[in-house]
mmCIF file of C-alpha atoms and ligand atoms in Angstrom:
data_model
loop_
_atom_site.group_PDB
_atom_site.id
_atom_site.type_symbol
_atom_site.label_atom_id
_atom_site.label_comp_id
_atom_site.label_asym_id
_atom_site.label_seq_id
_atom_site.Cartn_x
_atom_site.Cartn_y
_atom_site.Cartn_z
ATOM 1 C CA MET H 1 -28.010 -34.338 48.538
ATOM 2 C CA SER H 2 -24.793 -34.215 46.511
ATOM 3 C CA ASP H 3 -24.831 -33.135 42.857
ATOM 4 C CA ASP H 4 -24.260 -36.731 41.832
ATOM 5 C CA GLU H 5 -27.251 -37.942 43.897
ATOM 6 C CA VAL H 6 -29.403 -35.137 42.382
ATOM 7 C CA ASP H 7 -28.316 -36.254 38.900
ATOM 8 C CA HIS H 8 -29.270 -39.862 39.650
ATOM 9 C CA GLU H 9 -32.585 -38.701 41.123
ATOM 10 C CA LEU H 10 -33.297 -36.673 37.981
ATOM 11 C CA LEU H 11 -32.166 -39.476 35.674
ATOM 12 C CA ASP H 12 -34.461 -41.959 37.450
ATOM 13 C CA LEU H 13 -37.379 -39.493 37.139
ATOM 14 C CA LEU H 14 -36.558 -39.056 33.436
ATOM 15 C CA ARG H 15 -36.375 -42.823 32.950
ATOM 16 C CA LYS H 16 -39.685 -43.375 34.729
ATOM 17 C CA SER H 17 -41.390 -40.595 32.644
ATOM 18 C CA LEU H 18 -40.038 -42.241 29.471
ATOM 19 C CA GLY H 19 -41.234 -45.635 30.698
ATOM 20 C CA ILE H 20 -37.643 -46.915 30.638
ATOM 21 C CA GLY H 21 -37.979 -48.130 34.245
ATOM 22 C CA PRO H 22 -35.447 -47.957 37.062
ATOM 23 C CA ALA H 23 -31.854 -48.186 36.034
ATOM 24 C CA ASP H 24 -30.853 -51.805 36.606
ATOM 25 C CA PRO H 25 -27.138 -51.624 35.818
ATOM 26 C CA SER H 26 -26.976 -55.382 35.076
ATOM 27 C CA ALA H 27 -29.866 -55.323 32.535
ATOM 28 C CA PRO H 28 -28.716 -54.735 28.920
ATOM 29 C CA PRO H 29 -29.742 -51.262 27.656
ATOM 30 C CA GLU H 30 -32.955 -51.007 25.587
ATOM 31 C CA THR H 31 -34.032 -47.972 23.553
ATOM 32 C CA LYS H 32 -37.817 -48.796 23.577
ATOM 33 C CA VAL H 33 -38.052 -47.433 20.020
ATOM 34 C CA LEU H 34 -39.296 -50.682 18.447
ATOM 35 C CA GLN H 35 -41.741 -51.290 21.325
ATOM 36 C CA ASN H 36 -43.077 -47.738 20.962
ATOM 37 C CA ALA H 37 -43.379 -48.220 17.178
ATOM 38 C CA GLN H 38 -45.508 -51.315 17.695
ATOM 39 C CA TYR H 39 -47.706 -49.334 20.141
ATOM 40 C CA ILE H 40 -48.171 -46.638 17.494
ATOM 41 C CA TYR H 41 -48.963 -49.250 14.833
ATOM 42 C CA ASP H 42 -51.494 -50.968 17.129
ATOM 43 C CA ASN H 43 -53.200 -47.605 17.748
ATOM 44 C CA SER H 44 -53.002 -46.124 14.247
ATOM 45 C CA VAL H 45 -56.261 -45.501 12.388
ATOM 46 C CA ASP H 46 -54.957 -43.300 9.543
ATOM 47 C CA VAL H 47 -51.919 -45.348 8.513
ATOM 48 C CA ALA H 48 -51.935 -49.115 7.964
ATOM 49 C CA LEU H 49 -49.558 -51.844 6.794
ATOM 50 C CA ASP H 50 -50.433 -54.258 3.994
ATOM 51 C CA MET H 51 -49.067 -57.717 4.792
ATOM 52 C CA ARG H 52 -49.499 -59.073 1.257
ATOM 53 C CA HIS H 53 -47.325 -56.278 -0.136
ATOM 54 C CA THR H 54 -44.905 -56.712 2.771
ATOM 55 C CA LYS H 55 -44.383 -60.373 1.794
ATOM 56 C CA LEU H 56 -43.994 -59.399 -1.872
ATOM 57 C CA ALA H 57 -41.597 -56.595 -0.955
ATOM 58 C CA ALA H 58 -39.525 -59.031 1.123
ATOM 59 C CA ILE H 59 -38.940 -61.151 -1.995
ATOM 60 C CA SER H 60 -37.882 -58.209 -4.181
ATOM 61 C CA VAL H 61 -35.843 -56.414 -1.505
ATOM 62 C CA LEU H 62 -33.940 -59.605 -0.578
ATOM 63 C CA GLU H 63 -33.298 -60.379 -4.253
ATOM 64 C CA GLU H 64 -32.014 -56.855 -5.025
ATOM 65 C CA MET H 65 -29.900 -56.613 -1.858
ATOM 66 C CA GLN H 66 -28.269 -59.933 -2.696
ATOM 67 C CA LYS H 67 -27.741 -58.934 -6.325
ATOM 68 C CA ARG H 68 -25.963 -55.751 -5.149
ATOM 69 C CA GLU H 69 -24.197 -57.683 -2.371
ATOM 70 C CA TYR H 70 -25.562 -54.910 -0.157
ATOM 71 C CA SER H 71 -23.616 -54.717 3.106
ATOM 72 C CA THR H 72 -21.902 -52.261 5.421
ATOM 73 C CA THR H 73 -19.262 -51.752 2.710
ATOM 74 C CA ALA H 74 -21.855 -49.818 0.637
ATOM 75 C CA TRP H 75 -21.579 -46.920 3.089
ATOM 76 C CA ALA H 76 -17.990 -45.935 2.271
ATOM 77 C CA LYS H 77 -18.576 -46.506 -1.449
ATOM 78 C CA HIS H 78 -20.819 -43.428 -1.630
ATOM 79 C CA GLN H 79 -18.836 -40.761 -3.477
ATOM 80 C CA LEU H 80 -19.030 -38.188 -0.649
ATOM 81 C CA HIS H 81 -18.685 -40.425 2.393
ATOM 82 C CA PRO H 82 -15.181 -40.567 3.967
ATOM 83 C CA GLU H 83 -13.256 -43.822 3.564
ATOM 84 C CA ALA H 84 -10.679 -43.336 6.341
ATOM 85 C CA LYS H 85 -11.175 -45.759 9.210
ATOM 86 C CA ASP H 86 -10.002 -43.319 11.861
ATOM 87 C CA GLU H 87 -11.195 -40.686 14.328
ATOM 88 C CA SER H 88 -11.595 -38.044 11.598
ATOM 89 C CA THR H 89 -14.454 -40.172 10.215
ATOM 90 C CA VAL H 90 -15.968 -40.503 13.706
ATOM 91 C CA ARG H 91 -16.040 -36.696 13.979
ATOM 92 C CA PHE H 92 -17.364 -36.411 10.413
ATOM 93 C CA ILE H 93 -20.259 -38.791 11.115
ATOM 94 C CA PHE H 94 -21.165 -37.075 14.392
ATOM 95 C CA THR H 95 -21.224 -33.676 12.647
ATOM 96 C CA VAL H 96 -23.365 -34.995 9.782
ATOM 97 C CA ASP H 97 -25.852 -36.762 12.036
ATOM 98 C CA LEU H 98 -26.106 -33.770 14.351
ATOM 99 C CA LEU H 99 -27.416 -31.842 11.315
ATOM 100 C CA ASN H 100 -29.037 -34.663 9.334
ATOM 101 C CA PHE H 101 -32.544 -33.205 9.142
ATOM 102 C CA SER H 102 -35.126 -31.297 7.131
ATOM 103 C CA PHE H 103 -33.606 -30.788 3.684
ATOM 104 C CA TRP H 104 -36.936 -30.856 1.854
ATOM 105 C CA SER H 105 -37.960 -27.674 0.072
ATOM 106 C CA GLU H 106 -41.118 -26.025 -1.252
ATOM 107 C CA LYS H 107 -38.983 -24.589 -4.042
ATOM 108 C CA SER H 108 -38.454 -26.084 -7.500
ATOM 109 C CA ASP H 109 -35.452 -28.329 -8.129
ATOM 110 C CA ASP H 110 -33.620 -25.394 -9.743
ATOM 111 C CA GLU H 111 -34.331 -22.986 -6.861
ATOM 112 C CA ARG H 112 -33.933 -25.248 -3.831
ATOM 113 C CA TYR H 113 -30.833 -25.254 -1.598
ATOM 114 C CA ALA H 114 -27.941 -26.962 -3.406
ATOM 115 C CA VAL H 115 -24.177 -27.372 -3.007
ATOM 116 C CA THR H 116 -21.850 -27.964 -5.951
ATOM 117 C CA TYR H 117 -18.899 -30.116 -4.955
ATOM 118 C CA ARG H 118 -16.472 -32.228 -7.008
ATOM 119 C CA GLY H 119 -18.206 -30.995 -10.163
ATOM 120 C CA LYS H 120 -21.698 -32.118 -9.202
ATOM 121 C CA LYS H 121 -24.754 -30.299 -7.743
ATOM 122 C CA TRP H 122 -25.964 -32.007 -4.545
ATOM 123 C CA THR H 123 -29.340 -31.595 -2.831
ATOM 124 C CA GLY H 124 -31.044 -33.165 0.206
ATOM 125 C CA TYR H 125 -28.891 -35.185 2.596
ATOM 126 C CA TRP H 126 -26.012 -35.128 0.115
ATOM 127 C CA SER H 127 -25.958 -31.317 0.122
ATOM 128 C CA LEU H 128 -25.102 -31.446 3.826
ATOM 129 C CA VAL H 129 -22.323 -33.994 3.290
ATOM 130 C CA ALA H 130 -20.986 -31.943 0.362
ATOM 131 C CA ALA H 131 -20.985 -28.722 2.443
ATOM 132 C CA ILE H 132 -18.994 -30.398 5.203
ATOM 133 C CA GLN H 133 -16.492 -31.926 2.758
ATOM 134 C CA ARG H 134 -16.118 -28.516 1.074
ATOM 135 C CA ALA H 135 -15.465 -26.803 4.418
ATOM 136 C CA LEU H 136 -12.760 -29.342 5.282
ATOM 137 C CA ASP H 137 -11.151 -28.750 1.858
ATOM 138 C CA GLU H 138 -11.193 -25.021 2.731
ATOM 139 C CA GLU H 139 -9.330 -25.760 5.994
ATOM 140 C CA ILE H 140 -12.363 -24.926 8.176
ATOM 141 C CA PRO H 141 -12.357 -27.421 11.142
ATOM 142 C CA ILE H 142 -16.145 -27.919 10.886
ATOM 143 C CA THR H 143 -15.968 -31.429 12.406
ATOM 144 C CA ASP H 144 -14.046 -30.220 15.480
ATOM 145 C CA SER H 145 -16.572 -29.769 18.319
ATOM 146 C CA ASP H 146 -14.394 -27.193 20.134
ATOM 147 C CA PHE H 147 -14.582 -25.086 16.964
ATOM 148 C CA TRP H 148 -18.401 -25.007 17.298
ATOM 149 C CA ILE H 149 -18.149 -23.249 20.697
ATOM 150 C CA ASN H 150 -15.351 -20.878 19.726
ATOM 151 C CA GLU H 151 -17.437 -17.749 19.128
ATOM 152 C CA GLU H 152 -14.424 -15.740 17.875
ATOM 153 C CA GLU H 153 -13.468 -18.185 15.128
ATOM 154 C CA CYS H 154 -16.764 -19.981 14.503
ATOM 155 C CA THR H 155 -18.947 -16.935 13.875
ATOM 156 C CA ASP H 156 -22.398 -17.109 12.273
ATOM 157 C CA GLU H 157 -20.804 -15.621 9.151
ATOM 158 C CA VAL H 158 -18.265 -18.447 8.964
ATOM 159 C CA LEU H 159 -21.096 -20.978 9.345
ATOM 160 C CA ARG H 160 -23.143 -19.207 6.654
ATOM 161 C CA SER H 161 -20.123 -19.621 4.390
ATOM 162 C CA VAL H 162 -19.795 -23.302 5.313
ATOM 163 C CA PHE H 163 -23.432 -23.916 4.345
ATOM 164 C CA ARG H 164 -23.519 -21.435 1.430
ATOM 165 C CA SER H 165 -25.808 -22.398 -1.401
ATOM 166 C CA ASP H 166 -25.419 -22.402 -5.185
ATOM 167 C CA THR H 167 -28.924 -20.962 -5.377
ATOM 168 C CA GLU H 168 -30.741 -18.053 -3.717
ATOM 169 C CA ALA H 169 -32.176 -20.492 -1.131
ATOM 170 C CA GLU H 170 -30.186 -20.940 2.071
ATOM 171 C CA ILE H 171 -30.054 -24.296 3.886
ATOM 172 C CA PRO H 172 -33.380 -24.927 5.644
ATOM 173 C CA MET H 173 -33.371 -24.266 9.435
ATOM 174 C CA PHE H 174 -29.902 -22.611 9.416
ATOM 175 C CA GLU H 175 -30.451 -21.056 12.878
ATOM 176 C CA GLU H 176 -31.549 -24.392 14.349
ATOM 177 C CA ARG H 177 -28.460 -26.091 12.886
ATOM 178 C CA VAL H 178 -26.169 -23.482 14.480
ATOM 179 C CA LYS H 179 -27.927 -24.051 17.807
ATOM 180 C CA CYS H 180 -27.385 -27.828 17.517
ATOM 181 C CA LEU H 181 -23.654 -27.335 16.863
ATOM 182 C CA ARG H 182 -23.171 -24.875 19.756
ATOM 183 C CA GLU H 183 -25.180 -27.013 22.215
ATOM 184 C CA ALA H 184 -23.481 -30.288 21.260
ATOM 185 C CA GLY H 185 -20.048 -28.651 21.347
ATOM 186 C CA GLN H 186 -20.747 -27.389 24.878
ATOM 187 C CA ILE H 187 -21.920 -30.777 26.131
ATOM 188 C CA LEU H 188 -19.033 -32.641 24.495
ATOM 189 C CA GLN H 189 -16.570 -30.250 26.161
ATOM 190 C CA GLU H 190 -18.243 -30.455 29.592
ATOM 191 C CA GLU H 191 -18.930 -34.186 29.726
ATOM 192 C CA PHE H 192 -16.781 -35.983 27.147
ATOM 193 C CA ASP H 193 -13.405 -34.179 27.060
ATOM 194 C CA SER H 194 -14.458 -32.557 23.743
ATOM 195 C CA SER H 195 -14.125 -35.985 22.157
ATOM 196 C CA VAL H 196 -16.761 -37.998 20.294
ATOM 197 C CA SER H 197 -14.645 -41.128 20.699
ATOM 198 C CA THR H 198 -14.863 -40.668 24.504
ATOM 199 C CA LEU H 199 -18.652 -40.586 24.124
ATOM 200 C CA ILE H 200 -18.496 -43.828 22.087
ATOM 201 C CA ASP H 201 -16.126 -45.490 24.586
ATOM 202 C CA ASP H 202 -18.512 -44.620 27.461
ATOM 203 C CA ALA H 203 -21.220 -46.733 25.754
ATOM 204 C CA LYS H 204 -19.033 -49.814 26.134
ATOM 205 C CA ASN H 205 -19.855 -51.307 22.695
ATOM 206 C CA SER H 206 -23.618 -51.105 23.273
ATOM 207 C CA ALA H 207 -25.536 -49.555 20.364
ATOM 208 C CA ALA H 208 -28.656 -49.132 22.526
ATOM 209 C CA GLY H 209 -26.538 -47.680 25.329
ATOM 210 C CA LEU H 210 -25.001 -45.112 22.965
ATOM 211 C CA VAL H 211 -28.438 -44.171 21.585
ATOM 212 C CA ASN H 212 -29.789 -43.734 25.133
ATOM 213 C CA MET H 213 -26.756 -41.669 26.175
ATOM 214 C CA LEU H 214 -27.259 -39.323 23.216
ATOM 215 C CA ALA H 215 -30.966 -38.955 24.065
ATOM 216 C CA GLU H 216 -30.276 -38.335 27.756
ATOM 217 C CA ARG H 217 -27.313 -35.956 27.464
ATOM 218 C CA PHE H 218 -28.032 -34.066 24.203
ATOM 219 C CA PRO H 219 -31.464 -32.356 23.943
ATOM 220 C CA CYS H 220 -30.978 -32.010 20.146
ATOM 221 C CA PHE H 221 -30.992 -35.839 19.851
ATOM 222 C CA ARG H 222 -34.034 -36.327 22.114
ATOM 223 C CA ASP H 223 -36.468 -37.226 19.317
ATOM 224 C CA GLU H 224 -39.659 -38.217 21.147
ATOM 225 C CA ALA H 225 -43.326 -37.168 21.248
ATOM 226 C CA LYS H 226 -46.672 -37.866 22.946
ATOM 227 C CA PHE H 227 -48.957 -40.245 21.037
ATOM 228 C CA GLU H 228 -52.368 -41.199 22.519
ATOM 229 C CA ARG H 229 -51.228 -39.927 25.943
ATOM 230 C CA LYS H 230 -48.004 -42.016 25.930
ATOM 231 C CA MET H 231 -44.448 -40.738 25.415
ATOM 232 C CA VAL H 232 -42.958 -42.475 22.379
ATOM 233 C CA ARG H 233 -39.310 -42.418 21.217
ATOM 234 C CA PHE H 234 -38.111 -42.370 17.599
ATOM 235 C CA LEU H 235 -34.489 -41.256 18.259
ATOM 236 C CA LYS H 236 -33.865 -41.132 14.517
ATOM 237 C CA ARG H 237 -30.590 -39.129 14.450
ATOM 238 C CA ALA H 238 -29.192 -40.882 17.536
ATOM 239 C CA GLN H 239 -29.843 -44.241 15.878
ATOM 240 C CA ILE H 240 -28.522 -43.279 12.431
ATOM 241 C CA PHE H 241 -25.341 -41.968 14.089
ATOM 242 C CA VAL H 242 -24.728 -45.428 15.593
ATOM 243 C CA ALA H 243 -25.673 -47.094 12.294
ATOM 244 C CA ASP H 244 -23.349 -44.844 10.257
ATOM 245 C CA LEU H 245 -20.480 -45.654 12.642
ATOM 246 C CA TRP H 246 -21.219 -49.392 12.387
ATOM 247 C CA ALA H 247 -21.361 -49.242 8.571
ATOM 248 C CA ALA H 248 -18.408 -46.899 8.057
ATOM 249 C CA PHE H 249 -16.149 -49.040 10.276
ATOM 250 C CA GLU H 250 -17.737 -52.303 9.052
ATOM 251 C CA GLY H 251 -18.511 -53.443 12.562
ATOM 252 C CA GLU H 252 -14.932 -52.947 13.789
ATOM 253 C CA ALA H 253 -13.175 -50.402 16.036
ATOM 254 C CA TYR H 254 -15.450 -47.363 16.554
ATOM 255 C CA GLY H 255 -18.198 -49.321 14.792
ATOM 256 C CA SER H 256 -18.008 -52.394 17.012
ATOM 257 C CA PHE H 257 -21.319 -52.987 18.853
ATOM 258 C CA ASN H 258 -22.522 -56.210 20.529
ATOM 259 C CA ASP H 259 -26.209 -55.329 20.121
ATOM 260 C CA ILE H 260 -26.342 -53.553 16.733
ATOM 261 C CA ASP H 261 -29.553 -55.402 15.786
ATOM 262 C CA LYS H 262 -31.397 -53.372 18.442
ATOM 263 C CA ILE H 263 -31.180 -50.376 16.082
ATOM 264 C CA THR H 264 -34.421 -49.838 14.134
ATOM 265 C CA MET H 265 -35.283 -48.162 10.845
ATOM 266 C CA PHE H 266 -34.672 -44.378 10.960
ATOM 267 C CA ALA H 267 -38.011 -42.539 10.980
ATOM 268 C CA ASP H 268 -37.316 -39.882 8.350
ATOM 269 C CA TYR H 269 -39.441 -38.592 5.440
ATOM 270 C CA ARG H 270 -37.800 -40.482 2.566
ATOM 271 C CA VAL H 271 -38.098 -44.178 3.541
ATOM 272 C CA PRO H 272 -41.860 -43.947 4.349
ATOM 273 C CA GLN H 273 -42.295 -42.719 0.764
ATOM 274 C CA MET H 274 -40.451 -45.816 -0.503
ATOM 275 C CA LEU H 275 -42.531 -48.089 1.770
ATOM 276 C CA HIS H 276 -45.660 -46.517 0.247
ATOM 277 C CA SER H 277 -44.315 -47.138 -3.274
ATOM 278 C CA LEU H 278 -43.852 -50.805 -2.327
ATOM 279 C CA GLY H 279 -47.492 -50.936 -1.192
ATOM 280 C CA VAL H 280 -46.377 -51.710 2.367
ATOM 281 C CA LEU H 281 -47.490 -48.417 3.947
ATOM 282 C CA VAL H 282 -51.099 -47.350 3.262
ATOM 283 C CA TYR H 283 -52.578 -43.898 4.043
ATOM 284 C CA CYS H 284 -56.258 -43.056 4.656
ATOM 285 C CA PRO H 285 -57.696 -40.854 1.848
ATOM 286 C CA PRO H 286 -57.645 -37.553 3.822
ATOM 287 C CA LEU H 287 -53.964 -38.073 4.727
ATOM 288 C CA GLU H 288 -53.049 -39.178 1.205
ATOM 289 C CA GLY H 289 -54.811 -36.103 -0.160
ATOM 290 C CA LYS H 290 -52.840 -33.832 2.189
ATOM 291 C CA LEU H 291 -49.537 -35.353 1.012
ATOM 292 C CA ARG H 292 -50.478 -35.120 -2.655
ATOM 293 C CA ARG H 293 -51.359 -31.436 -2.153
ATOM 294 C CA PHE H 294 -47.865 -30.912 -0.659
ATOM 295 C CA GLU H 295 -49.451 -29.551 2.520
ATOM 296 C CA THR H 296 -47.301 -29.514 5.661
ATOM 297 C CA ILE H 297 -48.052 -31.558 8.774
ATOM 298 C CA GLU H 298 -47.155 -29.998 12.126
ATOM 299 C CA PRO H 299 -44.493 -31.744 14.254
ATOM 300 C CA GLY H 300 -46.219 -33.938 16.815
ATOM 301 C CA HIS H 301 -49.451 -34.238 14.805
ATOM 302 C CA SER H 302 -50.934 -37.725 15.093
ATOM 303 C CA TRP H 303 -50.565 -38.238 11.343
ATOM 304 C CA GLU H 304 -46.842 -37.495 11.537
ATOM 305 C CA LEU H 305 -46.372 -39.887 14.460
ATOM 306 C CA GLN H 306 -48.397 -42.622 12.738
ATOM 307 C CA ILE H 307 -46.283 -42.324 9.575
ATOM 308 C CA ARG H 308 -43.029 -42.479 11.603
ATOM 309 C CA GLY H 309 -44.114 -45.265 13.971
ATOM 310 C CA CYS H 310 -45.726 -47.451 11.306
ATOM 311 C CA SER H 311 -42.631 -47.066 9.097
ATOM 312 C CA ILE H 312 -40.390 -48.373 11.879
ATOM 313 C CA TRP H 313 -42.782 -51.280 12.426
ATOM 314 C CA ALA H 314 -43.078 -51.931 8.673
ATOM 315 C CA VAL H 315 -39.312 -52.394 8.323
ATOM 316 C CA GLU H 316 -39.371 -54.769 11.311
ATOM 317 C CA LEU H 317 -42.092 -56.882 9.596
ATOM 318 C CA LEU H 318 -40.157 -56.692 6.316
ATOM 319 C CA ARG H 319 -37.032 -57.906 8.144
ATOM 320 C CA ARG H 320 -38.960 -60.855 9.616
ATOM 321 C CA GLU H 321 -40.395 -61.806 6.201
ATOM 322 C CA ILE H 322 -36.917 -61.640 4.627
ATOM 323 C CA LEU H 323 -35.510 -63.957 7.311
ATOM 324 C CA LYS H 324 -38.420 -66.398 6.693
ATOM 325 C CA LEU H 325 -37.312 -66.496 3.036
ATOM 326 C CA GLN H 326 -33.640 -66.810 3.936
ATOM 327 C CA PRO H 327 -32.865 -67.465 7.632
ATOM 328 C CA ASP H 328 -29.117 -66.897 7.167
ATOM 329 C CA ALA H 329 -29.473 -63.605 5.241
ATOM 330 C CA GLU H 330 -27.041 -60.953 6.525
ATOM 331 C CA VAL H 331 -29.862 -58.448 6.888
ATOM 332 C CA ASN H 332 -30.952 -56.169 9.745
ATOM 333 C CA ALA H 333 -33.171 -53.072 10.005
ATOM 334 C CA ILE H 334 -30.177 -50.802 9.314
ATOM 335 C CA LEU H 335 -29.207 -52.408 6.002
ATOM 336 C CA ILE H 336 -32.845 -52.638 4.864
ATOM 337 C CA ASP H 337 -33.293 -48.966 5.738
ATOM 338 C CA PHE H 338 -30.078 -47.832 4.014
ATOM 339 C CA PHE H 339 -31.067 -49.873 0.941
ATOM 340 C CA LEU H 340 -34.606 -48.392 0.850
ATOM 341 C CA TYR H 341 -33.225 -44.849 1.197
ATOM 342 C CA ASP H 342 -30.725 -45.387 -1.643
ATOM 343 C CA LEU H 343 -33.435 -47.043 -3.771
ATOM 344 C CA ALA H 344 -35.780 -44.092 -3.156
ATOM 345 C CA LYS H 345 -33.054 -41.681 -4.311
ATOM 346 C CA GLU H 346 -32.336 -43.766 -7.430
ATOM 347 C CA ARG H 347 -36.056 -43.779 -8.304
ATOM 348 C CA GLU H 348 -36.309 -40.042 -7.659
ATOM 349 C CA ALA H 349 -33.328 -39.425 -9.994
ATOM 350 C CA ALA H 350 -34.997 -41.636 -12.620
ATOM 351 C CA GLU H 351 -38.228 -39.643 -12.096
ATOM 352 C CA VAL H 352 -40.189 -42.766 -11.162
ATOM 353 C CA GLU H 353 -43.659 -41.706 -9.966
ATOM 354 C CA ALA H 354 -44.066 -41.752 -6.168
ATOM 355 C CA ILE H 355 -46.380 -40.190 -3.618
ATOM 356 C CA PRO H 356 -44.895 -36.934 -2.271
ATOM 357 C CA HIS H 357 -43.091 -37.535 1.024
ATOM 358 C CA HIS H 358 -44.680 -35.931 4.101
ATOM 359 C CA ARG H 359 -43.594 -32.396 4.875
ATOM 360 C CA THR H 360 -42.913 -31.715 8.548
ATOM 361 C CA ARG H 361 -40.357 -29.059 9.452
ATOM 362 C CA SER H 362 -38.361 -30.181 12.533
ATOM 363 C CA ILE H 363 -34.838 -30.855 13.717
ATOM 364 C CA TRP H 364 -35.592 -34.542 14.367
ATOM 365 C CA TYR H 365 -35.297 -35.864 10.790
HETATM 366 N N1 56B S 1 -34.164 -43.584 7.007
HETATM 367 C C1 56B S 1 -33.112 -42.980 6.466
HETATM 368 N N2 56B S 1 -33.115 -41.640 6.379
HETATM 369 C C2 56B S 1 -32.024 -41.056 5.809
HETATM 370 C C3 56B S 1 -30.930 -41.767 5.309
HETATM 371 C C4 56B S 1 -30.027 -40.793 4.799
HETATM 372 C C5 56B S 1 -28.705 -41.050 4.124
HETATM 373 N N3 56B S 1 -27.992 -42.153 4.701
HETATM 374 C C6 56B S 1 -26.863 -42.627 3.897
HETATM 375 C C7 56B S 1 -26.029 -43.539 4.688
HETATM 376 C C8 56B S 1 -26.223 -44.811 4.303
HETATM 377 C C9 56B S 1 -27.266 -44.890 3.284
HETATM 378 O O1 56B S 1 -26.866 -45.804 2.276
HETATM 379 C C10 56B S 1 -27.366 -43.468 2.747
HETATM 380 O O2 56B S 1 -26.498 -43.348 1.639
HETATM 381 C C11 56B S 1 -30.602 -39.542 5.013
HETATM 382 N N4 56B S 1 -31.796 -39.744 5.613
HETATM 383 C C12 56B S 1 -32.839 -38.805 5.949
HETATM 384 O O3 56B S 1 -33.619 -38.643 4.758
HETATM 385 C C13 56B S 1 -34.011 -37.278 4.663
HETATM 386 C C14 56B S 1 -33.230 -36.683 3.532
HETATM 387 O O4 56B S 1 -33.818 -37.154 2.339
HETATM 388 P P1 56B S 1 -33.406 -36.349 0.995
HETATM 389 O O5 56B S 1 -33.865 -34.894 1.228
HETATM 390 O O6 56B S 1 -34.182 -37.064 -0.089
HETATM 391 O O7 56B S 1 -31.922 -36.462 0.859
HETATM 392 C C15 56B S 1 -33.639 -36.608 5.963
HETATM 393 O O8 56B S 1 -34.665 -36.842 6.910
HETATM 394 C C16 56B S 1 -32.400 -37.415 6.345
HETATM 395 O O9 56B S 1 -32.150 -37.358 7.744
HETATM 396 C C17 56B S 1 -30.945 -43.174 5.423
HETATM 397 O O10 56B S 1 -30.013 -43.902 5.012
HETATM 398 N N5 56B S 1 -32.067 -43.733 6.003
#
């Protein structure tokens, strides 16, 4: 059997094990994330959704999104996001979403990992974006994938400097982040001419196709787990990469996808917290107690998977309720998700009371 035949054989086995089914080249690509989320919701006993609060939330979310004229343009308006509509932003987004995970800290706000940039101290997701912007200002080609595999230039010391903190705490999972960069740089060089835009072109304007390609070719994007004996896919960073491209390029050029509405909510640790604040997501008392005691939940634990899967399904139900209120609303799971994340951060900054988000340490989100 030739290498190519072996690859197809392996890919078919992988597809069958993921329940994606044989590759029918004519069928449009599907990620199975939403289907898997519904399976998790249907089989969850520790996390539930409250339909009354979902209907109420639909009214308030729609009203606030319309008031803010919330759209893809909000993405580039964030102070630290790049505004250029060119390949440098494609590389920027890929770099960010390769590393867009696990910023939460057991330390106090003053001691946690932080990056000061443009006169402001950034934490969480924004600390990552600030670190990358700072590196680019310092002429370090941190968004160039060939740099990631150049062991002479891109040493661990250089990367420690890129992600240096304004506090004693270093960025969480530093070693895992270095591994993601090196692995992705290798795969991009071997399979995509060291070019993220080649990777995007290969997906032929399919959002689901691009998500599936990332999951198949890059182990560090393969965000899946076993729930009740079934493999389920969340693909959070693969999906948010596609969504960030779509938003940054406002649905044009590198952000032009013919099936963008197949992208679901991104199963992270911040939006479930917001869904709980809205009364949409409900936790059983033992789980709620664990969260309120700031105890960690192991990756792959049923509680973690129920929180992630039910959150994806909750945003889908929220989306449906919003469209019942206003059938022509320019709203999809991506924009609802982005809005809920930004709202959660605004409420956190305003010290509005909220249940602590769940604490799972992993590279998936
Ligand atoms: N579901 C969802 N998860 C998101 C984001 C973002 C930022 N997206 C920007 C782009 C457009 C939006 O308007 C945002 O401005 C980060 N995260 C995740 O949250 C966690 C970080 O939380 P904290 O430590 O509090 O910053 C971590 O898992 C990270 O991967 C999002 O949008 N949706």
